[in-house]
Short mmCIF file of C-alpha atoms and ligand atoms in Angstrom, two decimals:
data_model
loop_
_atom_site.label_atom_id
_atom_site.label_comp_id
_atom_site.label_asym_id
_atom_site.label_seq_id
_atom_site.Cartn_x
_atom_site.Cartn_y
_atom_site.Cartn_z
CA MET B 1 24.15 118.30 32.32
CA ARG B 2 21.45 116.61 30.33
CA LEU B 3 20.34 115.57 26.92
CA ASP B 4 19.85 112.18 28.00
CA ARG B 5 21.46 112.39 31.47
CA ARG B 6 24.46 110.32 30.49
CA LYS B 7 25.31 112.18 27.35
CA ALA B 8 25.07 115.59 28.84
CA LEU B 9 26.98 114.68 31.95
CA GLY B 10 29.35 113.67 29.25
CA LEU B 11 30.69 117.25 29.05
CA GLY B 12 31.34 115.80 28.89
CA LEU B 13 38.86 116.85 58.82
CA ALA B 14 37.55 117.87 65.19
CA ALA B 15 40.18 117.57 67.59
CA ALA B 16 41.94 114.45 66.54
CA ALA B 17 41.53 112.19 69.50
CA SER B 18 37.98 113.15 70.49
CA ALA B 19 36.54 113.18 66.97
CA ARG B 20 38.13 109.84 66.33
CA ALA B 21 36.59 108.34 69.42
CA GLY B 22 33.25 109.87 68.30
CA GLN B 23 33.67 108.40 64.87
CA VAL B 24 33.97 104.87 66.20
CA ALA B 25 31.00 105.32 68.55
CA ALA B 26 28.80 106.93 65.89
CA LYS B 27 29.54 104.58 63.00
CA PRO B 28 26.17 103.27 61.86
CA HIS B 29 25.65 99.72 60.58
CA PHE B 30 23.96 100.70 57.37
CA LEU B 31 24.27 104.16 55.89
CA TRP B 32 20.97 105.78 54.97
CA GLY B 33 21.83 109.01 53.27
CA ALA B 34 21.22 111.77 50.79
CA ALA B 35 23.84 113.36 48.57
CA THR B 36 24.82 116.72 47.11
CA ALA B 37 27.88 118.01 45.24
CA GLY B 38 29.59 121.35 45.83
CA HIS B 39 29.17 123.02 42.46
CA GLN B 40 25.57 121.92 42.20
CA VAL B 41 24.41 123.40 45.53
CA GLU B 42 26.92 125.86 47.00
CA GLY B 43 26.60 128.71 44.51
CA ASN B 44 29.15 131.23 43.20
CA ASN B 45 31.85 128.65 42.67
CA VAL B 46 33.67 131.23 40.57
CA ASN B 47 37.11 129.63 40.39
CA ALA B 48 35.86 126.34 38.97
CA ASP B 49 36.30 125.21 35.37
CA ILE B 50 32.58 124.63 34.91
CA TRP B 51 31.70 128.10 36.19
CA LEU B 52 33.78 129.56 33.38
CA LEU B 53 32.16 127.29 30.79
CA GLU B 54 28.76 128.52 31.97
CA GLN B 55 29.81 132.17 31.39
CA VAL B 56 31.53 132.13 28.00
CA THR B 57 29.96 132.62 24.58
CA PRO B 58 29.02 130.27 23.17
CA THR B 59 28.11 128.05 26.08
CA VAL B 60 26.59 124.59 26.18
CA PHE B 61 24.89 125.31 29.51
CA ALA B 62 21.17 126.04 29.61
CA GLU B 63 21.82 128.66 32.33
CA PRO B 64 24.61 129.57 34.77
CA SER B 65 24.75 127.98 38.22
CA GLY B 66 24.72 131.41 39.93
CA ASP B 67 23.73 131.18 43.59
CA ALA B 68 22.66 127.52 43.19
CA CYS B 69 20.97 126.56 46.50
CA ASP B 70 23.35 128.88 48.39
CA SER B 71 24.42 125.89 50.46
CA LEU B 72 27.67 127.74 51.07
CA HIS B 73 25.59 129.65 53.63
CA HIS B 74 22.69 127.21 54.18
CA TRP B 75 24.74 124.06 54.85
CA ARG B 76 23.68 123.80 58.50
CA GLU B 77 20.08 123.79 57.36
CA ASP B 78 20.85 121.05 54.82
CA ILE B 79 22.42 118.93 57.54
CA ALA B 80 19.48 119.65 59.88
CA ILE B 81 17.08 118.36 57.20
CA VAL B 82 19.07 115.16 56.74
CA LYS B 83 18.93 114.59 60.49
CA ALA B 84 15.26 115.53 60.85
CA LEU B 85 14.35 113.04 58.13
CA GLY B 86 15.90 110.25 60.19
CA LEU B 87 18.79 109.56 57.82
CA ASN B 88 22.19 108.83 59.36
CA CYS B 89 24.51 109.95 56.58
CA TYR B 90 25.21 113.02 54.44
CA ARG B 91 27.33 112.81 51.31
CA PHE B 92 28.79 116.08 50.02
CA SER B 93 31.83 117.16 48.09
CA ILE B 94 34.77 119.47 48.63
CA GLU B 95 35.43 122.07 45.95
CA TRP B 96 39.08 122.01 44.99
CA SER B 97 38.80 125.48 43.44
CA ARG B 98 37.78 126.97 46.82
CA ILE B 99 40.63 125.23 48.67
CA GLU B 100 43.24 126.06 46.00
CA PRO B 101 41.85 128.97 43.93
CA THR B 102 45.33 129.73 42.60
CA LYS B 103 47.86 126.99 42.04
CA GLY B 104 49.82 126.43 45.24
CA GLN B 105 47.76 128.89 47.37
CA PHE B 106 45.60 127.03 49.88
CA SER B 107 42.70 128.70 51.65
CA GLN B 108 42.72 128.02 55.39
CA ALA B 109 39.28 129.62 55.60
CA PHE B 110 37.77 127.09 53.20
CA LEU B 111 39.65 124.17 54.76
CA ASP B 112 37.99 125.27 58.01
CA HIS B 113 34.64 125.66 56.28
CA TYR B 114 34.60 122.05 55.11
CA GLY B 115 36.10 120.97 58.43
CA ARG B 116 33.16 122.59 60.22
CA MET B 117 30.73 120.74 57.94
CA VAL B 118 32.35 117.43 58.83
CA ASP B 119 32.46 118.26 62.55
CA HIS B 120 28.83 119.39 62.52
CA CYS B 121 27.68 116.17 60.85
CA ARG B 122 29.43 114.27 63.63
CA GLU B 123 27.88 116.45 66.33
CA GLN B 124 24.50 115.68 64.82
CA GLY B 125 25.21 111.92 64.77
CA LEU B 126 25.51 111.80 60.97
CA ALA B 127 28.20 109.94 59.04
CA PRO B 128 29.93 112.31 56.59
CA VAL B 129 30.76 110.67 53.25
CA VAL B 130 32.97 113.10 51.37
CA THR B 131 33.87 113.26 47.69
CA PHE B 132 37.18 114.93 46.84
CA ASN B 133 36.37 115.39 43.15
CA HIS B 134 32.81 115.68 41.92
CA PHE B 135 33.49 116.62 38.29
CA THR B 136 34.77 120.20 38.83
CA THR B 137 38.42 121.22 39.00
CA PRO B 138 40.02 124.69 39.45
CA ARG B 139 40.15 126.86 36.34
CA TRP B 140 43.96 126.99 36.54
CA PHE B 141 44.05 123.17 36.53
CA ALA B 142 41.91 122.94 33.37
CA ALA B 143 44.02 125.65 31.70
CA GLU B 144 47.16 123.59 32.43
CA GLY B 145 45.71 120.60 30.60
CA GLY B 146 43.49 119.07 33.27
CA TRP B 147 43.76 115.29 33.45
CA GLU B 148 45.90 115.29 30.29
CA ASN B 149 48.69 116.95 32.27
CA PRO B 150 51.22 114.37 33.51
CA GLN B 151 51.47 116.40 36.76
CA ALA B 152 47.73 116.08 37.39
CA PRO B 153 47.98 113.09 39.77
CA GLU B 154 50.50 114.89 42.06
CA LEU B 155 48.47 118.11 41.96
CA PHE B 156 45.28 116.29 42.95
CA ALA B 157 47.06 114.27 45.66
CA ARG B 158 48.53 117.51 47.12
CA PHE B 159 45.01 118.94 47.41
CA CYS B 160 43.77 115.70 49.01
CA ASP B 161 46.64 115.82 51.50
CA ARG B 162 45.75 119.38 52.59
CA VAL B 163 42.08 118.57 52.97
CA SER B 164 42.68 115.29 54.78
CA ARG B 165 44.90 116.97 57.36
CA ARG B 166 41.78 118.89 58.42
CA VAL B 167 38.92 116.46 57.81
CA ALA B 168 40.11 112.84 57.74
CA ASP B 169 39.57 112.23 61.46
CA GLY B 170 35.87 113.04 61.21
CA LEU B 171 34.98 111.22 58.00
CA SER B 172 32.94 108.07 57.68
CA HIS B 173 33.99 107.24 54.10
CA ALA B 174 36.05 109.09 51.49
CA LEU B 175 35.54 109.00 47.73
CA THR B 176 38.42 110.25 45.64
CA PHE B 177 36.47 110.59 42.38
CA ASN B 178 32.82 110.76 41.40
CA GLU B 179 32.10 108.79 38.23
CA PRO B 180 35.52 109.10 36.55
CA ASN B 181 34.23 106.50 34.04
CA LEU B 182 31.27 108.56 32.85
CA ALA B 183 32.93 109.89 29.70
CA LEU B 184 34.00 106.35 28.75
CA GLY B 185 30.43 105.11 29.21
CA GLY B 186 29.09 107.92 27.02
CA ARG B 187 31.05 106.55 24.06
CA TRP B 188 28.74 103.49 24.09
CA SER B 189 25.55 105.52 24.12
CA ALA B 190 22.59 104.51 21.95
CA SER B 191 22.43 108.01 20.52
CA PRO B 192 25.76 109.84 20.37
CA PRO B 193 25.47 113.64 20.63
CA PRO B 194 24.58 115.41 17.37
CA ALA B 195 27.49 116.99 15.46
CA ALA B 196 26.07 120.47 16.14
CA PHE B 197 26.28 119.82 19.90
CA THR B 198 29.83 118.52 19.66
CA ALA B 199 30.86 121.59 17.65
CA ARG B 200 29.24 123.92 20.19
CA MET B 201 31.02 122.09 23.03
CA ALA B 202 34.37 122.54 21.25
CA ALA B 203 33.64 126.25 20.72
CA CYS B 204 32.62 126.66 24.39
CA ILE B 205 35.85 125.04 25.55
CA ALA B 206 37.93 127.10 23.10
CA ALA B 207 36.29 130.26 24.50
CA ALA B 208 37.19 129.16 28.06
CA ALA B 209 40.80 128.56 26.98
CA LYS B 210 40.97 132.02 25.44
CA ALA B 211 39.43 133.61 28.54
CA SER B 212 42.12 131.80 30.60
CA GLY B 213 44.94 133.04 28.34
CA SER B 214 45.78 129.44 27.55
CA SER B 215 45.90 127.33 24.42
CA ARG B 216 43.91 124.61 26.21
CA PHE B 217 41.14 124.04 28.70
CA SER B 218 40.81 120.38 29.37
CA LEU B 219 38.09 118.41 31.10
CA LEU B 220 37.55 114.69 31.44
CA MET B 221 34.07 115.19 30.07
CA GLY B 222 34.94 117.80 27.51
CA ASP B 223 35.36 117.68 23.77
CA LYS B 224 38.29 115.25 23.65
CA ASP B 225 38.68 111.51 23.67
CA PRO B 226 38.84 110.73 27.42
CA ARG B 227 40.92 107.58 26.97
CA PRO B 228 44.40 109.13 27.11
CA MET B 229 43.41 110.86 30.39
CA ILE B 230 42.24 107.73 32.19
CA PRO B 231 45.73 106.48 33.23
CA HIS B 232 46.35 109.88 34.89
CA VAL B 233 42.99 109.73 36.68
CA ILE B 234 43.78 106.24 37.91
CA SER B 235 47.18 107.25 39.10
CA ALA B 236 45.55 110.32 40.76
CA HIS B 237 43.14 107.97 42.56
CA ARG B 238 46.00 105.84 43.88
CA LEU B 239 48.08 108.83 45.02
CA ALA B 240 44.99 110.47 46.56
CA ARG B 241 44.10 107.30 48.46
CA ALA B 242 47.65 107.18 49.86
CA ALA B 243 47.51 110.90 50.74
CA ILE B 244 44.19 110.48 52.60
CA LYS B 245 45.29 107.28 54.35
CA ALA B 246 48.51 108.94 55.45
CA HIS B 247 46.32 110.99 57.81
CA ARG B 248 44.11 108.12 58.88
CA SER B 249 44.99 104.62 57.79
CA ASP B 250 41.65 103.11 58.95
CA LEU B 251 39.46 105.51 56.97
CA PRO B 252 37.60 103.59 54.25
CA VAL B 253 38.55 105.07 50.87
CA GLY B 254 37.09 104.29 47.44
CA LEU B 255 35.72 105.87 44.29
CA SER B 256 32.27 105.87 42.75
CA LEU B 257 31.44 104.64 39.27
CA ALA B 258 28.45 105.27 37.03
CA ILE B 259 27.08 101.80 36.30
CA PRO B 260 23.71 101.04 34.75
CA ASP B 261 22.07 97.63 35.06
CA GLU B 262 23.29 96.15 31.79
CA VAL B 263 21.32 93.68 29.70
CA ALA B 264 22.65 91.92 26.57
CA VAL B 265 19.92 91.97 23.94
CA VAL B 266 21.56 89.74 21.31
CA PRO B 267 23.72 86.62 21.67
CA ASP B 268 26.79 88.40 20.26
CA SER B 269 26.20 91.52 22.36
CA ALA B 270 29.05 93.96 22.96
CA LEU B 271 28.27 93.82 26.70
CA GLU B 272 31.58 92.32 27.81
CA ARG B 273 33.55 94.58 25.47
CA LYS B 274 31.75 97.58 26.90
CA ARG B 275 32.46 96.41 30.47
CA ALA B 276 36.12 95.88 29.69
CA ASP B 277 36.29 99.38 28.24
CA VAL B 278 34.26 101.30 30.83
CA TYR B 279 34.93 99.58 34.21
CA GLU B 280 37.89 97.20 34.16
CA SER B 281 40.69 99.73 34.65
CA PHE B 282 38.75 101.27 37.54
CA PHE B 283 37.97 97.90 39.10
CA ALA B 284 41.69 97.14 38.90
CA ALA B 285 42.48 100.50 40.52
CA ALA B 286 39.89 99.76 43.22
CA ALA B 287 41.62 96.51 44.13
CA GLY B 288 43.51 98.41 46.82
CA ASP B 289 40.35 100.26 48.01
CA ASP B 290 38.11 99.48 50.99
CA PHE B 291 34.82 99.63 49.09
CA ILE B 292 33.35 100.57 45.77
CA GLY B 293 30.70 103.25 45.23
CA VAL B 294 27.99 102.60 42.64
CA GLN B 295 25.75 105.21 41.03
CA VAL B 296 22.75 103.84 39.22
CA TYR B 297 20.19 105.64 37.07
CA GLY B 298 18.52 102.80 35.20
CA ARG B 299 19.05 99.99 32.75
CA ASP B 300 21.15 99.85 29.60
CA TYR B 301 20.45 97.43 26.77
CA ILE B 302 23.55 96.43 24.81
CA GLY B 303 23.34 95.36 21.19
CA ARG B 304 26.08 94.16 18.86
CA GLU B 305 28.02 97.42 18.74
CA ARG B 306 26.59 99.76 21.33
CA SER B 307 23.63 100.50 23.60
CA VAL B 308 20.21 100.32 21.99
CA SER B 309 16.83 101.63 23.07
CA ALA B 310 14.83 99.72 25.63
CA PRO B 311 12.65 97.06 24.02
CA PRO B 312 8.98 98.03 23.83
CA GLY B 313 6.44 96.60 26.19
CA GLY B 314 7.88 97.14 29.66
CA PRO B 315 6.58 99.60 32.25
CA ARG B 316 7.24 103.20 31.33
CA ARG B 317 7.40 106.50 33.16
CA PRO B 318 5.17 109.36 32.04
CA ASN B 319 8.22 110.84 30.25
CA GLY B 320 8.62 107.67 28.18
CA GLN B 321 11.68 106.35 30.01
CA GLU B 322 11.71 102.81 31.31
CA TRP B 323 10.41 102.31 34.88
CA PHE B 324 12.84 99.92 36.56
CA PRO B 325 13.75 101.01 40.11
CA SER B 326 15.34 97.64 40.95
CA ALA B 327 18.22 98.33 38.54
CA VAL B 328 20.24 99.42 41.58
CA GLY B 329 19.96 96.02 43.32
CA ASN B 330 21.11 94.25 40.16
CA VAL B 331 24.15 96.54 39.88
CA VAL B 332 25.04 95.96 43.55
CA ARG B 333 25.07 92.17 42.98
CA SER B 334 26.96 92.36 39.73
CA VAL B 335 29.66 94.75 41.00
CA TYR B 336 30.23 92.60 44.10
CA ALA B 337 30.47 89.49 41.91
CA ARG B 338 33.06 91.19 39.70
CA THR B 339 35.15 92.95 42.38
CA GLY B 340 34.58 91.13 45.68
CA LYS B 341 34.47 94.58 47.33
CA PRO B 342 31.87 95.88 49.79
CA VAL B 343 29.48 98.09 47.83
CA LEU B 344 28.14 101.50 48.83
CA VAL B 345 25.26 102.93 46.79
CA THR B 346 26.57 106.47 46.59
CA GLU B 347 23.84 107.67 44.20
CA ASN B 348 20.48 106.46 42.96
CA GLY B 349 17.47 108.53 42.04
CA ILE B 350 15.21 109.92 39.34
CA ASP B 351 14.59 113.22 37.67
CA ALA B 352 10.88 113.64 38.45
CA GLU B 353 8.85 116.81 38.42
CA ASP B 354 6.05 114.81 40.01
CA ASP B 355 7.38 113.79 43.44
CA ALA B 356 4.80 110.99 43.65
CA GLU B 357 6.96 109.14 41.12
CA ARG B 358 10.02 109.45 43.36
CA ALA B 359 7.94 108.36 46.36
CA ARG B 360 7.04 105.17 44.45
CA PHE B 361 10.59 104.72 43.16
CA ILE B 362 12.39 104.79 46.53
CA PRO B 363 10.79 101.75 48.25
CA GLU B 364 11.29 99.57 45.16
CA ALA B 365 14.89 100.68 44.69
CA VAL B 366 15.73 100.19 48.37
CA ALA B 367 14.03 96.79 48.43
CA SER B 368 16.25 95.63 45.56
CA VAL B 369 19.37 96.72 47.47
CA LEU B 370 18.25 95.08 50.70
CA SER B 371 17.41 91.89 48.85
CA ALA B 372 20.96 91.80 47.44
CA ARG B 373 22.20 92.36 50.99
CA ALA B 374 20.02 89.54 52.30
CA THR B 375 21.73 87.13 49.91
CA GLY B 376 25.11 87.98 51.42
CA VAL B 377 26.36 90.92 49.36
CA PRO B 378 28.18 93.30 51.72
CA VAL B 379 26.24 96.50 51.08
CA LEU B 380 27.37 99.43 53.21
CA GLY B 381 24.47 101.76 52.55
CA TYR B 382 22.01 103.53 50.30
CA ILE B 383 22.57 107.22 49.55
CA HIS B 384 19.90 108.92 47.48
CA TRP B 385 20.61 111.49 44.80
CA SER B 386 19.78 114.14 45.64
CA LEU B 387 19.03 115.89 48.91
CA LEU B 388 18.12 119.10 47.06
CA ASP B 389 16.73 120.15 43.72
CA ASN B 390 19.96 121.58 42.36
CA PHE B 391 22.04 122.66 39.37
CA GLU B 392 21.87 119.74 36.98
CA TRP B 393 24.93 120.68 34.93
CA LEU B 394 24.16 121.38 31.25
CA SER B 395 20.43 121.28 31.92
CA GLY B 396 20.53 123.99 34.57
CA TYR B 397 17.71 124.05 37.11
CA GLY B 398 15.10 122.22 34.98
CA PRO B 399 15.49 118.63 36.20
CA LYS B 400 14.22 117.79 39.68
CA PHE B 401 16.23 115.06 41.41
CA GLY B 402 15.67 116.42 44.94
CA LEU B 403 13.99 115.05 48.04
CA VAL B 404 13.74 118.70 49.00
CA ALA B 405 12.54 121.62 46.86
CA VAL B 406 14.54 124.84 46.99
CA ASP B 407 13.11 128.28 46.29
CA ARG B 408 15.78 129.83 44.11
CA ARG B 409 15.04 133.36 45.29
CA THR B 410 14.66 132.86 49.05
CA PHE B 411 16.61 129.56 49.26
CA ARG B 412 13.82 128.21 51.40
CA ARG B 413 13.97 124.43 51.63
CA THR B 414 10.75 122.40 51.55
CA PRO B 415 10.99 118.63 52.02
CA LYS B 416 8.80 116.70 49.59
CA PRO B 417 6.70 113.64 50.49
CA SER B 418 9.39 111.36 48.98
CA ALA B 419 11.84 112.63 51.62
CA GLU B 420 9.49 111.37 54.30
CA VAL B 421 9.27 108.01 52.48
CA LEU B 422 13.06 107.58 52.55
CA GLY B 423 13.20 108.84 56.14
CA ARG B 424 10.58 106.32 57.26
CA ILE B 425 12.48 103.49 55.61
CA ALA B 426 15.72 104.63 57.23
CA ARG B 427 14.16 104.94 60.69
CA SER B 428 12.65 101.47 60.48
CA GLY B 429 15.82 100.03 58.93
CA GLY B 430 14.12 98.61 55.86
CA VAL B 431 11.15 98.42 53.60
CA ALA B 432 7.97 97.22 55.33
C1 LIG A 501 26.18 112.86 39.09
C2 LIG A 501 25.39 114.03 39.67
C3 LIG A 501 24.19 114.30 38.76
C4 LIG A 501 23.31 113.06 38.76
C5 LIG A 501 22.02 113.22 37.97
C6 LIG A 501 25.34 111.72 38.61
O1 LIG A 501 25.93 111.19 37.49
O2 LIG A 501 27.17 112.41 40.01
O3 LIG A 501 26.26 115.14 39.74
O4 LIG A 501 23.49 115.44 39.16
O5 LIG A 501 24.04 112.00 38.19
O6 LIG A 501 22.27 113.38 36.62
#
């Protein structure tokens, strides 16, 4: 989803004993990884809420996700690329709507599918970092009120329990939610979405409700104020963490938050008010977690009331955006200072048609993370977004975040030079 990235995203378990022994032996010191998310790469995720929103008229999506990168069938190849690059970690997500396409009916075949992915990562010596919710939920869940539904936390925890029974033994780290604070952050944006876009979003969601035979179709990043949903998401995180840990108490569990490097531009800046609004409830929820995931896509300048545009003068990218790869290191330091939790960079990257930009971006970004680590911040790893050029939500297949290009007709994967840059850094354990 795009407009600016933030606004558009603003749509809004191996045999127990042996895998466990393998897990301890294979646990790398520092995770060097690349990430994907189910809906963005698997293709034909037909029972998901977002799939329906892509199909209805009107829609706010530039194009439907369709076959995506067909990772549902090409996942072994994806894992082989991660390994060949010299990375030691693969982050991917589990699609709730495949595991539970109809409320209360769980697919053993898809539980096994994701189980095989986890097992295969382990066999290849890779640490699997798995996200249980990367934005999408089943259509039936959205039609029952999504995260507005008071039963949502139990429903999500039940899904996490089923999945964990199969995969928990093999995992390296588990993330309950991907960026559950994104919609809150969008409310502080320098340029709120135009009224015409908001109206189209409401019409798209109304069409999805109608197609579901329901009076509602609710998403965290939909057309409604996300604030009343946040307590349910937080309670879902806590119940999910307990459900996952019930299968493996020593598995590190956390969530990932979207956090830009924030700069106050005036003395009476709204920075602390924004932080209190967008992160504090999640930091409080993460107090019982083992780590915190951070996802960084640049810097945010905060004026008196909201974010403002970047001041003129600094280095710029060819597309006019600010060039500031070391934002990620600043966020790592600041989040550790505020939470005291080990930090895992679960996403960091750029949308760049010209891969040479990404190849320049990666060493600077990684250096900023390693410099934070050198000053004593417990950083668990750096996971780049994304392994593949994939379905970028509202924006469709236009934006290119991938280390690897994907031919959308043949699904042929072609690693780009930037992939080799990250691989070289990972193999040498740092930036030369
Ligand atoms: C999301 C990804 C998205 C990426 C680039 C992150 O906020 O987790 O799903 O593709 O940003 O916009």
